[in-house]
Amino acid sequence: MDIRVRYAPSPTGLQHIGSVRTALFNYLYAKSKGGTFILRQEDTDRTRFKDEYVQNLYDTFRWLGFYWDEGPDVGGSTGPYIQSERFDLYRSYAHKLVDSGHAYYCFCQDKRADDDVASGTEEESDAPAAFGYPRTCRSIDPKDAHARVQAGHSHVIRLKIPTEGVTVVNDQLLGRIEWKNADVNPDPVLLKSDGFPTYHLANVVDDHLMGITHVMRAQEWIPSAPLHLIMYAAFGWEPPVLCHLPMVLGQDGHKLSKRHGSTAVDEFRKKGYLPEALINYVAMLGCSYEDGRDLYSLEDLCRLFDMKHINKAPAVFDYVKLEWFNGQYIRMKNDSELAALVTPFLADAGLVSTTPSASESAIVLSAMALVRERLKYLSDAPEALAFLFAEPAVPPAADMIPKKLDAARTVTCLQACSQLLHTVDVHSHEEAEAAFRSKADELGCKLGDLLMPLRMAVTGTKVSPPLFESIAVLGVNKAFPRIERAIAVLKESV
RNA sequence: GUCCCCUUCGUCUAGAGGUUAGGACACCGGGUUUUCAUCCCGGCAACAGGGGUUCGAUUCUCCUAGGGGAUACCA
């Protein structure tokens, strides 16, 4: 059997970690089995839909680097893949269910509207909320109901959930879950009064029509599984295999959301995470691959993915560990790859042009070795490399003076440094270090105390990439005036 | 309230009816080092509790507790 799975997001928000993980697991499962991964846009909610969310969906997955085999933008044989283009279909299937006696017309008012009215006058209610729809219209004679529909009465179509018996959900991961039908959401709406389908109807109809063989979705969907199974049975269709994935939680143990920090993929992207890191980390949330290994490429994951290794328990999202993965992947980049990644961040910070000149590019490229081991995020790059592109402010004298020295001696040190830089080749780390080391001995101070004032003079900061290499990339000639300015400031403070 | 799911170090996880319960992140030490990082070495730290089954259970089973989720004309 050909495996067909789908990712079916609703364009009512930005793509976030949770949804991307669901998509990734579906993708990995499909690829591990030589199957097909499908994108279906579930835009049945008219009130929350926004075009920008659709755009964000495409952008996000292009950036992540895994994509669907069939979908609105790439086509396929079971389209259209946008539910709003399939509304006629849902309508006719809903009516089929009415005709076959599995569903019925309901003329009750929107429950939410009632609630809104009630909550206006009510202070607070301790009374337990009424459980579900009381099935009022289920007993209306179908002929009468039909007549009322013909007469133009506002209505919805509801599914008849059996009042007795059980529905068994055989979850691939969780195993057998037995539901009393009495506990299933009583008679959910399939077709809204505006004629649009609800999620349940559209989802089941499409999964069937698109030949979906496996449905992998978050565990928050478990309660609707029996409902869907009842619908499949009503249609006389074979249901797909269900697999409910463990949820992703925030540090506080609740469903991951904005208040836990960044959750939108866009935010991670803007902060300078690499897609490889995000994919690697997310793939390991609630799943394992090979014992003792942490770093997996997307190709590795496709090969190694196995439903058997999915955990049942929810997983807490750990930003710190993701950060570690990001550092790992940054370090795997070569100079030109990293330069390409970092350049947009430098441009955003105004350090280089939006389309960098040849000389800017050359500097960026040669600077990569300085920062590769120091970046947690790409967005750390501008601060670390600012001194290469702009004159740093001269630090206050007090900051430049090492603990064991005074201003006068610091001036002496800087003057010595300046002299040495005239003669020593900073491109040779060993030579430069040897020269500075013996100079430090000569002056009776530690190498660190000799170099710190120099570091601050040249880079403007206490923390910088290795000094000689930094000066080499900057160009020694640009270092001299910075040293002079620092000396001037120090002399003033004496 | 009702229904459902879950339970190994702080976090992500590995694991078999008999293991010194393994790894990774974090944390704490130490080393390398011109700052910061990186890197290397070491350490800390877990089978929720209680009944069963069994020669033996953290592993199988039941109960309890705790956590989470769902209870919409949103998905």
PDB file of C-alpha atoms in Angstrom, chain A residues 80-339:
ATOM      1  CA  PRO A  80      -7.888  21.102  -5.128  1.00  0.00           C
ATOM      2  CA  TYR A  81      -5.917  21.222  -1.905  1.00  0.00           C
ATOM      3  CA  ILE A  82      -7.618  24.286  -0.520  1.00  0.00           C
ATOM      4  CA  GLN A  83     -10.807  23.526   1.328  1.00  0.00           C
ATOM      5  CA  SER A  84     -12.514  26.778   0.439  1.00  0.00           C
ATOM      6  CA  GLU A  85     -12.381  25.552  -3.158  1.00  0.00           C
ATOM      7  CA  ARG A  86     -14.171  22.374  -2.174  1.00  0.00           C
ATOM      8  CA  PHE A  87     -17.194  23.726  -0.344  1.00  0.00           C
ATOM      9  CA  ASP A  88     -19.700  22.260  -2.802  1.00  0.00           C
ATOM     10  CA  LEU A  89     -18.240  18.879  -2.126  1.00  0.00           C
ATOM     11  CA  TYR A  90     -18.742  19.093   1.617  1.00  0.00           C
ATOM     12  CA  ARG A  91     -22.263  20.342   1.191  1.00  0.00           C
ATOM     13  CA  SER A  92     -23.236  17.407  -0.970  1.00  0.00           C
ATOM     14  CA  TYR A  93     -21.606  14.922   1.394  1.00  0.00           C
ATOM     15  CA  ALA A  94     -23.405  16.461   4.345  1.00  0.00           C
ATOM     16  CA  HIS A  95     -26.673  16.060   2.557  1.00  0.00           C
ATOM     17  CA  LYS A  96     -25.854  12.473   1.724  1.00  0.00           C
ATOM     18  CA  LEU A  97     -25.592  11.837   5.412  1.00  0.00           C
ATOM     19  CA  VAL A  98     -28.963  13.490   6.000  1.00  0.00           C
ATOM     20  CA  ASP A  99     -30.491  11.383   3.256  1.00  0.00           C
ATOM     21  CA  SER A 100     -29.072   8.190   4.689  1.00  0.00           C
ATOM     22  CA  GLY A 101     -30.365   9.061   8.146  1.00  0.00           C
ATOM     23  CA  HIS A 102     -26.929   9.568   9.707  1.00  0.00           C
ATOM     24  CA  ALA A 103     -27.339  13.300  10.099  1.00  0.00           C
ATOM     25  CA  TYR A 104     -30.167  15.751  10.606  1.00  0.00           C
ATOM     26  CA  TYR A 105     -31.185  19.356  10.263  1.00  0.00           C
ATOM     27  CA  CYS A 106     -31.022  21.454  13.400  1.00  0.00           C
ATOM     28  CA  PHE A 107     -32.815  24.755  13.803  1.00  0.00           C
ATOM     29  CA  CYS A 108     -31.598  25.687  17.246  1.00  0.00           C
ATOM     30  CA  GLN A 109     -29.923  29.029  17.691  1.00  0.00           C
ATOM     31  CA  ASP A 110     -26.189  29.332  17.889  1.00  0.00           C
ATOM     32  CA  LYS A 111     -25.292  28.319  21.407  1.00  0.00           C
ATOM     33  CA  ARG A 112     -22.506  30.843  21.556  1.00  0.00           C
ATOM     34  CA  ALA A 113     -24.931  33.669  20.890  1.00  0.00           C
ATOM     35  CA  ASP A 114     -27.037  32.521  23.831  1.00  0.00           C
ATOM     36  CA  ASP A 115     -24.009  32.353  26.059  1.00  0.00           C
ATOM     37  CA  ASP A 116     -22.991  35.854  25.133  1.00  0.00           C
ATOM     38  CA  VAL A 117     -26.399  37.181  26.101  1.00  0.00           C
ATOM     39  CA  ALA A 118     -26.404  35.268  29.343  1.00  0.00           C
ATOM     40  CA  SER A 119     -22.929  36.327  30.392  1.00  0.00           C
ATOM     41  CA  GLY A 120     -23.947  39.949  30.045  1.00  0.00           C
ATOM     42  CA  THR A 121     -26.206  39.894  33.105  1.00  0.00           C
ATOM     43  CA  GLU A 122     -24.658  37.062  35.043  1.00  0.00           C
ATOM     44  CA  GLU A 123     -22.065  37.800  37.724  1.00  0.00           C
ATOM     45  CA  GLU A 124     -20.582  34.382  38.060  1.00  0.00           C
ATOM     46  CA  SER A 125     -21.938  30.901  37.750  1.00  0.00           C
ATOM     47  CA  ASP A 126     -20.825  27.953  39.829  1.00  0.00           C
ATOM     48  CA  ALA A 127     -23.315  25.698  38.178  1.00  0.00           C
ATOM     49  CA  PRO A 128     -21.660  23.120  35.933  1.00  0.00           C
ATOM     50  CA  ALA A 129     -21.841  24.087  32.319  1.00  0.00           C
ATOM     51  CA  ALA A 130     -24.414  22.208  30.326  1.00  0.00           C
ATOM     52  CA  PHE A 131     -22.718  19.307  28.606  1.00  0.00           C
ATOM     53  CA  GLY A 132     -23.036  19.510  24.880  1.00  0.00           C
ATOM     54  CA  TYR A 133     -25.965  19.938  22.608  1.00  0.00           C
ATOM     55  CA  PRO A 134     -29.183  18.369  23.992  1.00  0.00           C
ATOM     56  CA  ARG A 135     -30.105  16.835  20.628  1.00  0.00           C
ATOM     57  CA  THR A 136     -33.320  18.799  20.509  1.00  0.00           C
ATOM     58  CA  CYS A 137     -33.780  18.663  16.761  1.00  0.00           C
ATOM     59  CA  ARG A 138     -32.786  15.031  16.347  1.00  0.00           C
ATOM     60  CA  SER A 139     -36.381  14.001  17.017  1.00  0.00           C
ATOM     61  CA  ILE A 140     -37.948  16.264  14.419  1.00  0.00           C
ATOM     62  CA  ASP A 141     -39.596  14.257  11.691  1.00  0.00           C
ATOM     63  CA  PRO A 142     -37.299  14.354   8.634  1.00  0.00           C
ATOM     64  CA  LYS A 143     -40.172  15.423   6.411  1.00  0.00           C
ATOM     65  CA  ASP A 144     -41.008  18.371   8.669  1.00  0.00           C
ATOM     66  CA  ALA A 145     -37.354  19.271   8.877  1.00  0.00           C
ATOM     67  CA  HIS A 146     -37.018  19.164   5.144  1.00  0.00           C
ATOM     68  CA  ALA A 147     -40.066  21.396   4.773  1.00  0.00           C
ATOM     69  CA  ARG A 148     -38.606  23.950   7.173  1.00  0.00           C
ATOM     70  CA  VAL A 149     -35.365  23.961   5.219  1.00  0.00           C
ATOM     71  CA  GLN A 150     -37.325  24.493   2.019  1.00  0.00           C
ATOM     72  CA  ALA A 151     -39.115  27.360   3.708  1.00  0.00           C
ATOM     73  CA  GLY A 152     -35.757  28.981   4.284  1.00  0.00           C
ATOM     74  CA  HIS A 153     -35.328  28.470   8.018  1.00  0.00           C
ATOM     75  CA  SER A 154     -31.770  28.937   9.197  1.00  0.00           C
ATOM     76  CA  HIS A 155     -30.259  25.580  10.018  1.00  0.00           C
ATOM     77  CA  VAL A 156     -27.163  23.499  10.504  1.00  0.00           C
ATOM     78  CA  ILE A 157     -26.560  19.827   9.837  1.00  0.00           C
ATOM     79  CA  ARG A 158     -25.564  17.660  12.756  1.00  0.00           C
ATOM     80  CA  LEU A 159     -24.134  14.157  12.837  1.00  0.00           C
ATOM     81  CA  LYS A 160     -26.090  11.539  14.755  1.00  0.00           C
ATOM     82  CA  ILE A 161     -23.785  10.092  17.353  1.00  0.00           C
ATOM     83  CA  PRO A 162     -25.159   6.732  18.533  1.00  0.00           C
ATOM     84  CA  THR A 163     -26.484   7.070  22.074  1.00  0.00           C
ATOM     85  CA  GLU A 164     -25.466   3.554  23.000  1.00  0.00           C
ATOM     86  CA  GLY A 165     -22.621   1.206  22.318  1.00  0.00           C
ATOM     87  CA  VAL A 166     -18.930   1.956  22.048  1.00  0.00           C
ATOM     88  CA  THR A 167     -16.519   3.158  19.426  1.00  0.00           C
ATOM     89  CA  VAL A 168     -13.048   1.683  19.477  1.00  0.00           C
ATOM     90  CA  VAL A 169     -10.136   3.807  18.392  1.00  0.00           C
ATOM     91  CA  ASN A 170      -7.078   1.793  17.493  1.00  0.00           C
ATOM     92  CA  ASP A 171      -4.320   4.280  17.774  1.00  0.00           C
ATOM     93  CA  GLN A 172      -1.015   3.265  16.241  1.00  0.00           C
ATOM     94  CA  LEU A 173       0.844   4.739  19.157  1.00  0.00           C
ATOM     95  CA  LEU A 174      -1.559   4.626  22.079  1.00  0.00           C
ATOM     96  CA  GLY A 175      -3.182   1.324  21.259  1.00  0.00           C
ATOM     97  CA  ARG A 176      -6.820   0.536  21.829  1.00  0.00           C
ATOM     98  CA  ILE A 177      -8.994   3.302  23.252  1.00  0.00           C
ATOM     99  CA  GLU A 178     -12.584   2.396  23.908  1.00  0.00           C
ATOM    100  CA  TRP A 179     -15.145   5.196  23.989  1.00  0.00           C
ATOM    101  CA  LYS A 180     -18.684   4.961  25.180  1.00  0.00           C
ATOM    102  CA  ASN A 181     -20.687   6.650  22.478  1.00  0.00           C
ATOM    103  CA  ALA A 182     -22.561   8.422  25.240  1.00  0.00           C
ATOM    104  CA  ASP A 183     -19.301  10.209  26.022  1.00  0.00           C
ATOM    105  CA  VAL A 184     -18.714  11.378  22.484  1.00  0.00           C
ATOM    106  CA  ASN A 185     -19.521  15.018  21.750  1.00  0.00           C
ATOM    107  CA  PRO A 186     -23.276  14.770  21.133  1.00  0.00           C
ATOM    108  CA  ASP A 187     -24.163  15.439  17.551  1.00  0.00           C
ATOM    109  CA  PRO A 188     -21.486  17.819  16.350  1.00  0.00           C
ATOM    110  CA  VAL A 189     -22.249  20.307  13.618  1.00  0.00           C
ATOM    111  CA  LEU A 190     -21.028  19.223  10.182  1.00  0.00           C
ATOM    112  CA  LEU A 191     -22.362  22.076   8.112  1.00  0.00           C
ATOM    113  CA  LYS A 192     -22.655  25.534   9.583  1.00  0.00           C
ATOM    114  CA  SER A 193     -25.666  27.775   9.070  1.00  0.00           C
ATOM    115  CA  ASP A 194     -23.709  29.753   6.503  1.00  0.00           C
ATOM    116  CA  GLY A 195     -23.325  26.578   4.479  1.00  0.00           C
ATOM    117  CA  PHE A 196     -19.641  26.148   5.240  1.00  0.00           C
ATOM    118  CA  PRO A 197     -18.349  22.892   6.626  1.00  0.00           C
ATOM    119  CA  THR A 198     -16.852  22.476  10.062  1.00  0.00           C
ATOM    120  CA  TYR A 199     -13.410  21.038  10.498  1.00  0.00           C
ATOM    121  CA  HIS A 200     -14.780  17.581  11.260  1.00  0.00           C
ATOM    122  CA  LEU A 201     -16.701  17.199   8.022  1.00  0.00           C
ATOM    123  CA  ALA A 202     -14.119  18.727   5.724  1.00  0.00           C
ATOM    124  CA  ASN A 203     -11.329  16.800   7.358  1.00  0.00           C
ATOM    125  CA  VAL A 204     -12.970  13.411   7.039  1.00  0.00           C
ATOM    126  CA  VAL A 205     -14.249  13.964   3.522  1.00  0.00           C
ATOM    127  CA  ASP A 206     -10.865  15.181   2.317  1.00  0.00           C
ATOM    128  CA  ASP A 207      -8.825  12.523   4.035  1.00  0.00           C
ATOM    129  CA  HIS A 208     -10.972   9.956   2.315  1.00  0.00           C
ATOM    130  CA  LEU A 209     -11.038  11.628  -1.089  1.00  0.00           C
ATOM    131  CA  MET A 210      -7.306  12.287  -1.012  1.00  0.00           C
ATOM    132  CA  GLY A 211      -6.555   8.702  -0.134  1.00  0.00           C
ATOM    133  CA  ILE A 212      -4.877   9.525   3.162  1.00  0.00           C
ATOM    134  CA  THR A 213      -3.674   6.293   4.743  1.00  0.00           C
ATOM    135  CA  HIS A 214      -2.232   7.605   7.996  1.00  0.00           C
ATOM    136  CA  VAL A 215      -3.298  10.529  10.103  1.00  0.00           C
ATOM    137  CA  MET A 216      -0.643  11.774  12.482  1.00  0.00           C
ATOM    138  CA  ARG A 217      -1.744  14.685  14.617  1.00  0.00           C
ATOM    139  CA  ALA A 218      -1.340  16.005  18.124  1.00  0.00           C
ATOM    140  CA  GLN A 219      -2.935  14.245  21.062  1.00  0.00           C
ATOM    141  CA  GLU A 220      -5.255  17.157  21.675  1.00  0.00           C
ATOM    142  CA  TRP A 221      -7.278  15.631  18.859  1.00  0.00           C
ATOM    143  CA  ILE A 222      -7.918  12.342  20.568  1.00  0.00           C
ATOM    144  CA  PRO A 223     -11.434  13.263  21.688  1.00  0.00           C
ATOM    145  CA  SER A 224     -12.526  13.852  18.127  1.00  0.00           C
ATOM    146  CA  ALA A 225     -11.201  10.505  16.941  1.00  0.00           C
ATOM    147  CA  PRO A 226     -14.346   8.523  17.825  1.00  0.00           C
ATOM    148  CA  LEU A 227     -16.450  11.226  16.232  1.00  0.00           C
ATOM    149  CA  HIS A 228     -14.492  10.911  13.009  1.00  0.00           C
ATOM    150  CA  LEU A 229     -14.670   7.138  13.102  1.00  0.00           C
ATOM    151  CA  ILE A 230     -18.425   7.319  13.471  1.00  0.00           C
ATOM    152  CA  MET A 231     -18.511   9.575  10.447  1.00  0.00           C
ATOM    153  CA  TYR A 232     -16.372   7.201   8.394  1.00  0.00           C
ATOM    154  CA  ALA A 233     -18.756   4.423   9.302  1.00  0.00           C
ATOM    155  CA  ALA A 234     -21.764   6.556   8.348  1.00  0.00           C
ATOM    156  CA  PHE A 235     -20.243   7.150   4.934  1.00  0.00           C
ATOM    157  CA  GLY A 236     -19.268   3.510   4.646  1.00  0.00           C
ATOM    158  CA  TRP A 237     -15.617   4.433   4.259  1.00  0.00           C
ATOM    159  CA  GLU A 238     -12.502   2.777   5.564  1.00  0.00           C
ATOM    160  CA  PRO A 239     -10.837   5.081   8.068  1.00  0.00           C
ATOM    161  CA  PRO A 240      -7.113   5.841   7.920  1.00  0.00           C
ATOM    162  CA  VAL A 241      -4.706   4.625  10.567  1.00  0.00           C
ATOM    163  CA  LEU A 242      -4.672   7.113  13.425  1.00  0.00           C
ATOM    164  CA  CYS A 243      -1.612   8.104  15.362  1.00  0.00           C
ATOM    165  CA  HIS A 244      -1.831  10.783  18.017  1.00  0.00           C
ATOM    166  CA  LEU A 245       1.482  12.475  18.654  1.00  0.00           C
ATOM    167  CA  PRO A 246       2.571  13.583  22.109  1.00  0.00           C
ATOM    168  CA  MET A 247       2.119  17.277  22.741  1.00  0.00           C
ATOM    169  CA  VAL A 248       4.812  19.898  23.112  1.00  0.00           C
ATOM    170  CA  LEU A 249       4.675  21.750  26.410  1.00  0.00           C
ATOM    171  CA  GLY A 250       6.279  24.875  27.783  1.00  0.00           C
ATOM    172  CA  GLN A 251       8.503  24.874  30.869  1.00  0.00           C
ATOM    173  CA  ASP A 252       5.444  25.175  33.074  1.00  0.00           C
ATOM    174  CA  GLY A 253       3.928  21.984  31.706  1.00  0.00           C
ATOM    175  CA  HIS A 254       1.181  23.663  29.730  1.00  0.00           C
ATOM    176  CA  LYS A 255       0.658  23.555  26.016  1.00  0.00           C
ATOM    177  CA  LEU A 256       3.448  25.548  24.359  1.00  0.00           C
ATOM    178  CA  SER A 257       2.295  29.077  23.609  1.00  0.00           C
ATOM    179  CA  LYS A 258       3.541  32.611  23.112  1.00  0.00           C
ATOM    180  CA  ARG A 259       3.944  33.285  26.794  1.00  0.00           C
ATOM    181  CA  HIS A 260       6.666  30.637  26.973  1.00  0.00           C
ATOM    182  CA  GLY A 261       8.806  32.623  24.558  1.00  0.00           C
ATOM    183  CA  SER A 262       9.220  32.410  20.825  1.00  0.00           C
ATOM    184  CA  THR A 263       6.964  29.850  19.245  1.00  0.00           C
ATOM    185  CA  ALA A 264       6.493  31.185  15.729  1.00  0.00           C
ATOM    186  CA  VAL A 265       9.062  29.773  13.334  1.00  0.00           C
ATOM    187  CA  ASP A 266       9.523  33.289  11.995  1.00  0.00           C
ATOM    188  CA  GLU A 267      10.857  34.438  15.328  1.00  0.00           C
ATOM    189  CA  PHE A 268      13.460  31.694  15.393  1.00  0.00           C
ATOM    190  CA  ARG A 269      14.457  32.598  11.902  1.00  0.00           C
ATOM    191  CA  LYS A 270      14.836  36.267  12.727  1.00  0.00           C
ATOM    192  CA  LYS A 271      16.816  35.485  15.820  1.00  0.00           C
ATOM    193  CA  GLY A 272      19.316  33.594  13.740  1.00  0.00           C
ATOM    194  CA  TYR A 273      18.515  29.956  14.191  1.00  0.00           C
ATOM    195  CA  LEU A 274      19.437  27.586  11.415  1.00  0.00           C
ATOM    196  CA  PRO A 275      16.704  25.404   9.973  1.00  0.00           C
ATOM    197  CA  GLU A 276      18.918  22.350  10.483  1.00  0.00           C
ATOM    198  CA  ALA A 277      19.025  23.035  14.195  1.00  0.00           C
ATOM    199  CA  LEU A 278      15.312  23.569  14.496  1.00  0.00           C
ATOM    200  CA  ILE A 279      14.525  20.431  12.536  1.00  0.00           C
ATOM    201  CA  ASN A 280      17.022  18.336  14.444  1.00  0.00           C
ATOM    202  CA  TYR A 281      15.769  19.521  17.790  1.00  0.00           C
ATOM    203  CA  VAL A 282      12.089  19.283  16.997  1.00  0.00           C
ATOM    204  CA  ALA A 283      12.510  15.827  15.498  1.00  0.00           C
ATOM    205  CA  MET A 284      13.881  14.642  18.822  1.00  0.00           C
ATOM    206  CA  LEU A 285      11.029  16.050  20.851  1.00  0.00           C
ATOM    207  CA  GLY A 286       9.012  12.979  21.701  1.00  0.00           C
ATOM    208  CA  CYS A 287      10.943  10.675  19.453  1.00  0.00           C
ATOM    209  CA  SER A 288      14.275   8.895  19.316  1.00  0.00           C
ATOM    210  CA  TYR A 289      16.396   7.554  16.506  1.00  0.00           C
ATOM    211  CA  GLU A 290      19.712   5.922  17.304  1.00  0.00           C
ATOM    212  CA  ASP A 291      20.910   5.567  20.838  1.00  0.00           C
ATOM    213  CA  GLY A 292      23.791   7.869  21.673  1.00  0.00           C
ATOM    214  CA  ARG A 293      23.532  10.144  18.672  1.00  0.00           C
ATOM    215  CA  ASP A 294      22.334  13.726  18.740  1.00  0.00           C
ATOM    216  CA  LEU A 295      23.067  15.266  15.383  1.00  0.00           C
ATOM    217  CA  TYR A 296      20.906  14.211  12.485  1.00  0.00           C
ATOM    218  CA  SER A 297      20.510  15.711   9.050  1.00  0.00           C
ATOM    219  CA  LEU A 298      17.089  15.760   7.477  1.00  0.00           C
ATOM    220  CA  GLU A 299      18.219  12.898   5.248  1.00  0.00           C
ATOM    221  CA  ASP A 300      19.260  10.866   8.291  1.00  0.00           C
ATOM    222  CA  LEU A 301      15.906  11.507   9.911  1.00  0.00           C
ATOM    223  CA  CYS A 302      14.028  10.434   6.794  1.00  0.00           C
ATOM    224  CA  ARG A 303      15.923   7.192   6.781  1.00  0.00           C
ATOM    225  CA  LEU A 304      15.782   6.502  10.506  1.00  0.00           C
ATOM    226  CA  PHE A 305      12.281   7.635  11.412  1.00  0.00           C
ATOM    227  CA  ASP A 306      10.090   4.954  12.890  1.00  0.00           C
ATOM    228  CA  MET A 307       6.702   5.316  14.570  1.00  0.00           C
ATOM    229  CA  LYS A 308       7.834   2.714  17.061  1.00  0.00           C
ATOM    230  CA  HIS A 309      10.211   5.228  18.552  1.00  0.00           C
ATOM    231  CA  ILE A 310       7.651   7.907  19.226  1.00  0.00           C
ATOM    232  CA  ASN A 311       7.004   8.520  22.891  1.00  0.00           C
ATOM    233  CA  LYS A 312       3.581   8.646  24.444  1.00  0.00           C
ATOM    234  CA  ALA A 313       4.356  11.269  27.027  1.00  0.00           C
ATOM    235  CA  PRO A 314       4.312  14.964  26.226  1.00  0.00           C
ATOM    236  CA  ALA A 315       7.662  16.706  25.863  1.00  0.00           C
ATOM    237  CA  VAL A 316       8.801  20.000  27.341  1.00  0.00           C
ATOM    238  CA  PHE A 317      10.331  22.410  24.871  1.00  0.00           C
ATOM    239  CA  ASP A 318      13.831  23.378  25.987  1.00  0.00           C
ATOM    240  CA  TYR A 319      15.153  26.572  24.435  1.00  0.00           C
ATOM    241  CA  VAL A 320      18.582  25.996  25.936  1.00  0.00           C
ATOM    242  CA  LYS A 321      19.046  22.686  24.218  1.00  0.00           C
ATOM    243  CA  LEU A 322      17.852  24.128  20.947  1.00  0.00           C
ATOM    244  CA  GLU A 323      20.468  26.826  21.392  1.00  0.00           C
ATOM    245  CA  TRP A 324      23.111  24.147  21.727  1.00  0.00           C
ATOM    246  CA  PHE A 325      21.980  22.526  18.499  1.00  0.00           C
ATOM    247  CA  ASN A 326      22.159  25.894  16.808  1.00  0.00           C
ATOM    248  CA  GLY A 327      25.754  26.350  17.906  1.00  0.00           C
ATOM    249  CA  GLN A 328      26.603  22.904  16.616  1.00  0.00           C
ATOM    250  CA  TYR A 329      25.203  23.627  13.181  1.00  0.00           C
ATOM    251  CA  ILE A 330      26.807  27.038  13.013  1.00  0.00           C
ATOM    252  CA  ARG A 331      30.153  25.410  13.677  1.00  0.00           C
ATOM    253  CA  MET A 332      29.609  22.943  10.845  1.00  0.00           C
ATOM    254  CA  LYS A 333      29.420  25.746   8.287  1.00  0.00           C
ATOM    255  CA  ASN A 334      32.435  26.674   6.239  1.00  0.00           C
ATOM    256  CA  ASP A 335      33.449  30.316   5.808  1.00  0.00           C
ATOM    257  CA  SER A 336      31.450  31.061   2.713  1.00  0.00           C
ATOM    258  CA  GLU A 337      28.322  29.289   3.954  1.00  0.00           C
ATOM    259  CA  LEU A 338      28.463  31.110   7.233  1.00  0.00           C
ATOM    260  CA  ALA A 339      29.188  34.428   5.545  1.00  0.00           C
TER     261      ALA A 339
END
